[in-house]
């Protein structure tokens, strides 16, 4: 059940995604620390969609059956050539710290990457509420 979809083109959109996730978690009574951790994960993934995927879209929704807030971030970039390598802290293709994907995975209760060369990447992640 989608709560909100946000187009990801600029850093302002990353802030909007982070704030939308924080509002959704707070509305379900999530703790401040849980909210901050997952919102940080969403920021990392949204930023990656812009930097590496040329932009994209993020959808936020509740899975009522499992009581998870789920986020799906999609881009139409070149894809991730080597997911295990991309998950290693310190690995970067854009000159950053190389902690985005691995960090996001650690901050989420569920995490999945689906990527296809030349067609883009989809990251699904969730947090129990």
PDB file of N, CA and C in Angstrom, residues 62-105:
ATOM      1  N   UNK A  62       3.270   0.997   3.682  1.00  0.00           N
ATOM      2  CA  UNK A  62       3.188   0.037   4.774  1.00  0.00           C
ATOM      3  C   UNK A  62       2.752  -1.315   4.238  1.00  0.00           C
ATOM      4  N   UNK A  63       3.396  -2.354   4.683  1.00  0.00           N
ATOM      5  CA  UNK A  63       2.954  -3.722   4.452  1.00  0.00           C
ATOM      6  C   UNK A  63       2.199  -4.109   5.717  1.00  0.00           C
ATOM      7  N   UNK A  64       0.906  -3.974   5.672  1.00  0.00           N
ATOM      8  CA  UNK A  64       0.094  -4.170   6.870  1.00  0.00           C
ATOM      9  C   UNK A  64       0.154  -5.603   7.388  1.00  0.00           C
ATOM     10  N   UNK A  65       0.291  -6.567   6.496  1.00  0.00           N
ATOM     11  CA  UNK A  65       0.335  -7.973   6.912  1.00  0.00           C
ATOM     12  C   UNK A  65       1.559  -8.274   7.770  1.00  0.00           C
ATOM     13  N   UNK A  66       2.691  -7.657   7.439  1.00  0.00           N
ATOM     14  CA  UNK A  66       3.917  -7.944   8.192  1.00  0.00           C
ATOM     15  C   UNK A  66       4.317  -6.824   9.143  1.00  0.00           C
ATOM     16  N   UNK A  67       3.583  -5.720   9.139  1.00  0.00           N
ATOM     17  CA  UNK A  67       3.865  -4.560   9.991  1.00  0.00           C
ATOM     18  C   UNK A  67       5.240  -3.948   9.702  1.00  0.00           C
ATOM     19  N   UNK A  68       5.571  -3.842   8.429  1.00  0.00           N
ATOM     20  CA  UNK A  68       6.811  -3.200   8.001  1.00  0.00           C
ATOM     21  C   UNK A  68       6.498  -1.927   7.224  1.00  0.00           C
ATOM     22  N   UNK A  69       7.315  -0.910   7.431  1.00  0.00           N
ATOM     23  CA  UNK A  69       7.334   0.222   6.523  1.00  0.00           C
ATOM     24  C   UNK A  69       8.324  -0.166   5.432  1.00  0.00           C
ATOM     25  N   UNK A  70       7.867  -0.191   4.203  1.00  0.00           N
ATOM     26  CA  UNK A  70       8.703  -0.620   3.084  1.00  0.00           C
ATOM     27  C   UNK A  70       9.007   0.572   2.181  1.00  0.00           C
ATOM     28  N   UNK A  71      10.215   0.581   1.664  1.00  0.00           N
ATOM     29  CA  UNK A  71      10.659   1.608   0.736  1.00  0.00           C
ATOM     30  C   UNK A  71      11.241   0.906  -0.486  1.00  0.00           C
ATOM     31  N   UNK A  72      10.875   1.388  -1.653  1.00  0.00           N
ATOM     32  CA  UNK A  72      11.483   0.886  -2.888  1.00  0.00           C
ATOM     33  C   UNK A  72      12.017   2.084  -3.655  1.00  0.00           C
ATOM     34  N   UNK A  73      13.298   2.019  -3.980  1.00  0.00           N
ATOM     35  CA  UNK A  73      13.961   3.082  -4.724  1.00  0.00           C
ATOM     36  C   UNK A  73      14.405   2.516  -6.065  1.00  0.00           C
ATOM     37  N   UNK A  74      14.017   3.167  -7.153  1.00  0.00           N
ATOM     38  CA  UNK A  74      14.327   2.700  -8.501  1.00  0.00           C
ATOM     39  C   UNK A  74      15.060   3.792  -9.281  1.00  0.00           C
ATOM     40  N   UNK A  75      16.030   3.363 -10.076  1.00  0.00           N
ATOM     41  CA  UNK A  75      16.662   4.279 -11.015  1.00  0.00           C
ATOM     42  C   UNK A  75      16.808   3.567 -12.351  1.00  0.00           C
ATOM     43  N   UNK A  76      17.202   4.312 -13.362  1.00  0.00           N
ATOM     44  CA  UNK A  76      17.390   3.735 -14.692  1.00  0.00           C
ATOM     45  C   UNK A  76      18.831   3.927 -15.137  1.00  0.00           C
ATOM     46  N   UNK A  77      19.737   3.829 -14.179  1.00  0.00           N
ATOM     47  CA  UNK A  77      21.158   3.990 -14.461  1.00  0.00           C
ATOM     48  C   UNK A  77      21.750   2.749 -15.101  1.00  0.00           C
ATOM     49  N   UNK A  78      23.061   2.664 -15.026  1.00  0.00           N
ATOM     50  CA  UNK A  78      23.779   1.567 -15.688  1.00  0.00           C
ATOM     51  C   UNK A  78      23.730   0.261 -14.917  1.00  0.00           C
ATOM     52  N   UNK A  79      23.216   0.282 -13.689  1.00  0.00           N
ATOM     53  CA  UNK A  79      23.180  -0.918 -12.863  1.00  0.00           C
ATOM     54  C   UNK A  79      24.454  -1.063 -12.046  1.00  0.00           C
ATOM     55  N   UNK A  80      24.462  -2.007 -11.144  1.00  0.00           N
ATOM     56  CA  UNK A  80      25.623  -2.267 -10.292  1.00  0.00           C
ATOM     57  C   UNK A  80      26.300  -3.517 -10.837  1.00  0.00           C
ATOM     58  N   UNK A  81      27.535  -3.372 -11.257  1.00  0.00           N
ATOM     59  CA  UNK A  81      28.252  -4.483 -11.897  1.00  0.00           C
ATOM     60  C   UNK A  81      28.536  -5.627 -10.931  1.00  0.00           C
ATOM     61  N   UNK A  82      28.873  -5.311  -9.694  1.00  0.00           N
ATOM     62  CA  UNK A  82      29.263  -6.330  -8.720  1.00  0.00           C
ATOM     63  C   UNK A  82      28.658  -5.968  -7.359  1.00  0.00           C
ATOM     64  N   UNK A  83      27.485  -6.515  -7.066  1.00  0.00           N
ATOM     65  CA  UNK A  83      26.791  -6.163  -5.824  1.00  0.00           C
ATOM     66  C   UNK A  83      27.620  -6.505  -4.595  1.00  0.00           C
ATOM     67  N   UNK A  84      28.189  -7.694  -4.463  1.00  0.00           N
ATOM     68  CA  UNK A  84      28.996  -7.968  -3.261  1.00  0.00           C
ATOM     69  C   UNK A  84      30.120  -6.949  -3.060  1.00  0.00           C
ATOM     70  N   UNK A  85      30.789  -6.558  -4.127  1.00  0.00           N
ATOM     71  CA  UNK A  85      31.858  -5.561  -4.005  1.00  0.00           C
ATOM     72  C   UNK A  85      31.276  -4.208  -3.605  1.00  0.00           C
ATOM     73  N   UNK A  86      30.138  -3.827  -4.173  1.00  0.00           N
ATOM     74  CA  UNK A  86      29.507  -2.547  -3.860  1.00  0.00           C
ATOM     75  C   UNK A  86      29.057  -2.472  -2.405  1.00  0.00           C
ATOM     76  N   UNK A  87      28.812  -3.616  -1.778  1.00  0.00           N
ATOM     77  CA  UNK A  87      28.367  -3.653  -0.386  1.00  0.00           C
ATOM     78  C   UNK A  87      29.515  -3.528   0.610  1.00  0.00           C
ATOM     79  N   UNK A  88      30.752  -3.655   0.140  1.00  0.00           N
ATOM     80  CA  UNK A  88      31.916  -3.587   1.022  1.00  0.00           C
ATOM     81  C   UNK A  88      32.177  -2.136   1.417  1.00  0.00           C
ATOM     82  N   UNK A  89      32.273  -1.889   2.715  1.00  0.00           N
ATOM     83  CA  UNK A  89      32.578  -0.539   3.186  1.00  0.00           C
ATOM     84  C   UNK A  89      33.899  -0.070   2.600  1.00  0.00           C
ATOM     85  N   UNK A  90      33.897   1.145   2.090  1.00  0.00           N
ATOM     86  CA  UNK A  90      35.094   1.731   1.505  1.00  0.00           C
ATOM     87  C   UNK A  90      35.125   1.665  -0.013  1.00  0.00           C
ATOM     88  N   UNK A  91      34.301   0.797  -0.612  1.00  0.00           N
ATOM     89  CA  UNK A  91      34.268   0.711  -2.078  1.00  0.00           C
ATOM     90  C   UNK A  91      33.419   1.860  -2.609  1.00  0.00           C
ATOM     91  N   UNK A  92      33.962   2.589  -3.570  1.00  0.00           N
ATOM     92  CA  UNK A  92      33.229   3.704  -4.161  1.00  0.00           C
ATOM     93  C   UNK A  92      33.571   3.835  -5.637  1.00  0.00           C
ATOM     94  N   UNK A  93      32.593   4.264  -6.405  1.00  0.00           N
ATOM     95  CA  UNK A  93      32.839   4.571  -7.809  1.00  0.00           C
ATOM     96  C   UNK A  93      32.664   6.057  -8.070  1.00  0.00           C
ATOM     97  N   UNK A  94      32.334   6.812  -7.025  1.00  0.00           N
ATOM     98  CA  UNK A  94      32.070   8.240  -7.218  1.00  0.00           C
ATOM     99  C   UNK A  94      32.868   9.118  -6.263  1.00  0.00           C
ATOM    100  N   UNK A  95      33.886   8.565  -5.621  1.00  0.00           N
ATOM    101  CA  UNK A  95      34.741   9.372  -4.770  1.00  0.00           C
ATOM    102  C   UNK A  95      34.201   9.659  -3.381  1.00  0.00           C
ATOM    103  N   UNK A  96      33.119   9.006  -2.981  1.00  0.00           N
ATOM    104  CA  UNK A  96      32.578   9.200  -1.639  1.00  0.00           C
ATOM    105  C   UNK A  96      33.281   8.310  -0.629  1.00  0.00           C
ATOM    106  N   UNK A  97      32.655   8.131   0.518  1.00  0.00           N
ATOM    107  CA  UNK A  97      33.235   7.299   1.571  1.00  0.00           C
ATOM    108  C   UNK A  97      33.028   5.810   1.321  1.00  0.00           C
ATOM    109  N   UNK A  98      32.091   5.471   0.457  1.00  0.00           N
ATOM    110  CA  UNK A  98      31.855   4.061   0.150  1.00  0.00           C
ATOM    111  C   UNK A  98      31.164   3.307   1.264  1.00  0.00           C
ATOM    112  N   UNK A  99      30.272   3.975   1.965  1.00  0.00           N
ATOM    113  CA  UNK A  99      29.548   3.317   3.058  1.00  0.00           C
ATOM    114  C   UNK A  99      28.044   3.304   2.853  1.00  0.00           C
ATOM    115  N   UNK A 100      27.568   3.825   1.712  1.00  0.00           N
ATOM    116  CA  UNK A 100      26.137   3.988   1.492  1.00  0.00           C
ATOM    117  C   UNK A 100      25.341   2.704   1.480  1.00  0.00           C
ATOM    118  N   UNK A 101      25.661   1.772   0.599  1.00  0.00           N
ATOM    119  CA  UNK A 101      24.866   0.552   0.492  1.00  0.00           C
ATOM    120  C   UNK A 101      24.998  -0.331   1.725  1.00  0.00           C
ATOM    121  N   UNK A 102      26.220  -0.580   2.160  1.00  0.00           N
ATOM    122  CA  UNK A 102      26.425  -1.403   3.351  1.00  0.00           C
ATOM    123  C   UNK A 102      25.804  -0.778   4.589  1.00  0.00           C
ATOM    124  N   UNK A 103      25.959   0.525   4.705  1.00  0.00           N
ATOM    125  CA  UNK A 103      25.364   1.228   5.841  1.00  0.00           C
ATOM    126  C   UNK A 103      23.851   1.157   5.824  1.00  0.00           C
ATOM    127  N   UNK A 104      23.258   1.346   4.648  1.00  0.00           N
ATOM    128  CA  UNK A 104      21.802   1.268   4.533  1.00  0.00           C
ATOM    129  C   UNK A 104      21.310  -0.123   4.914  1.00  0.00           C
ATOM    130  N   UNK A 105      22.022  -1.143   4.480  1.00  0.00           N
ATOM    131  CA  UNK A 105      21.629  -2.510   4.818  1.00  0.00           C
ATOM    132  C   UNK A 105      21.669  -2.737   6.326  1.00  0.00           C
TER     133      UNK A 105
END
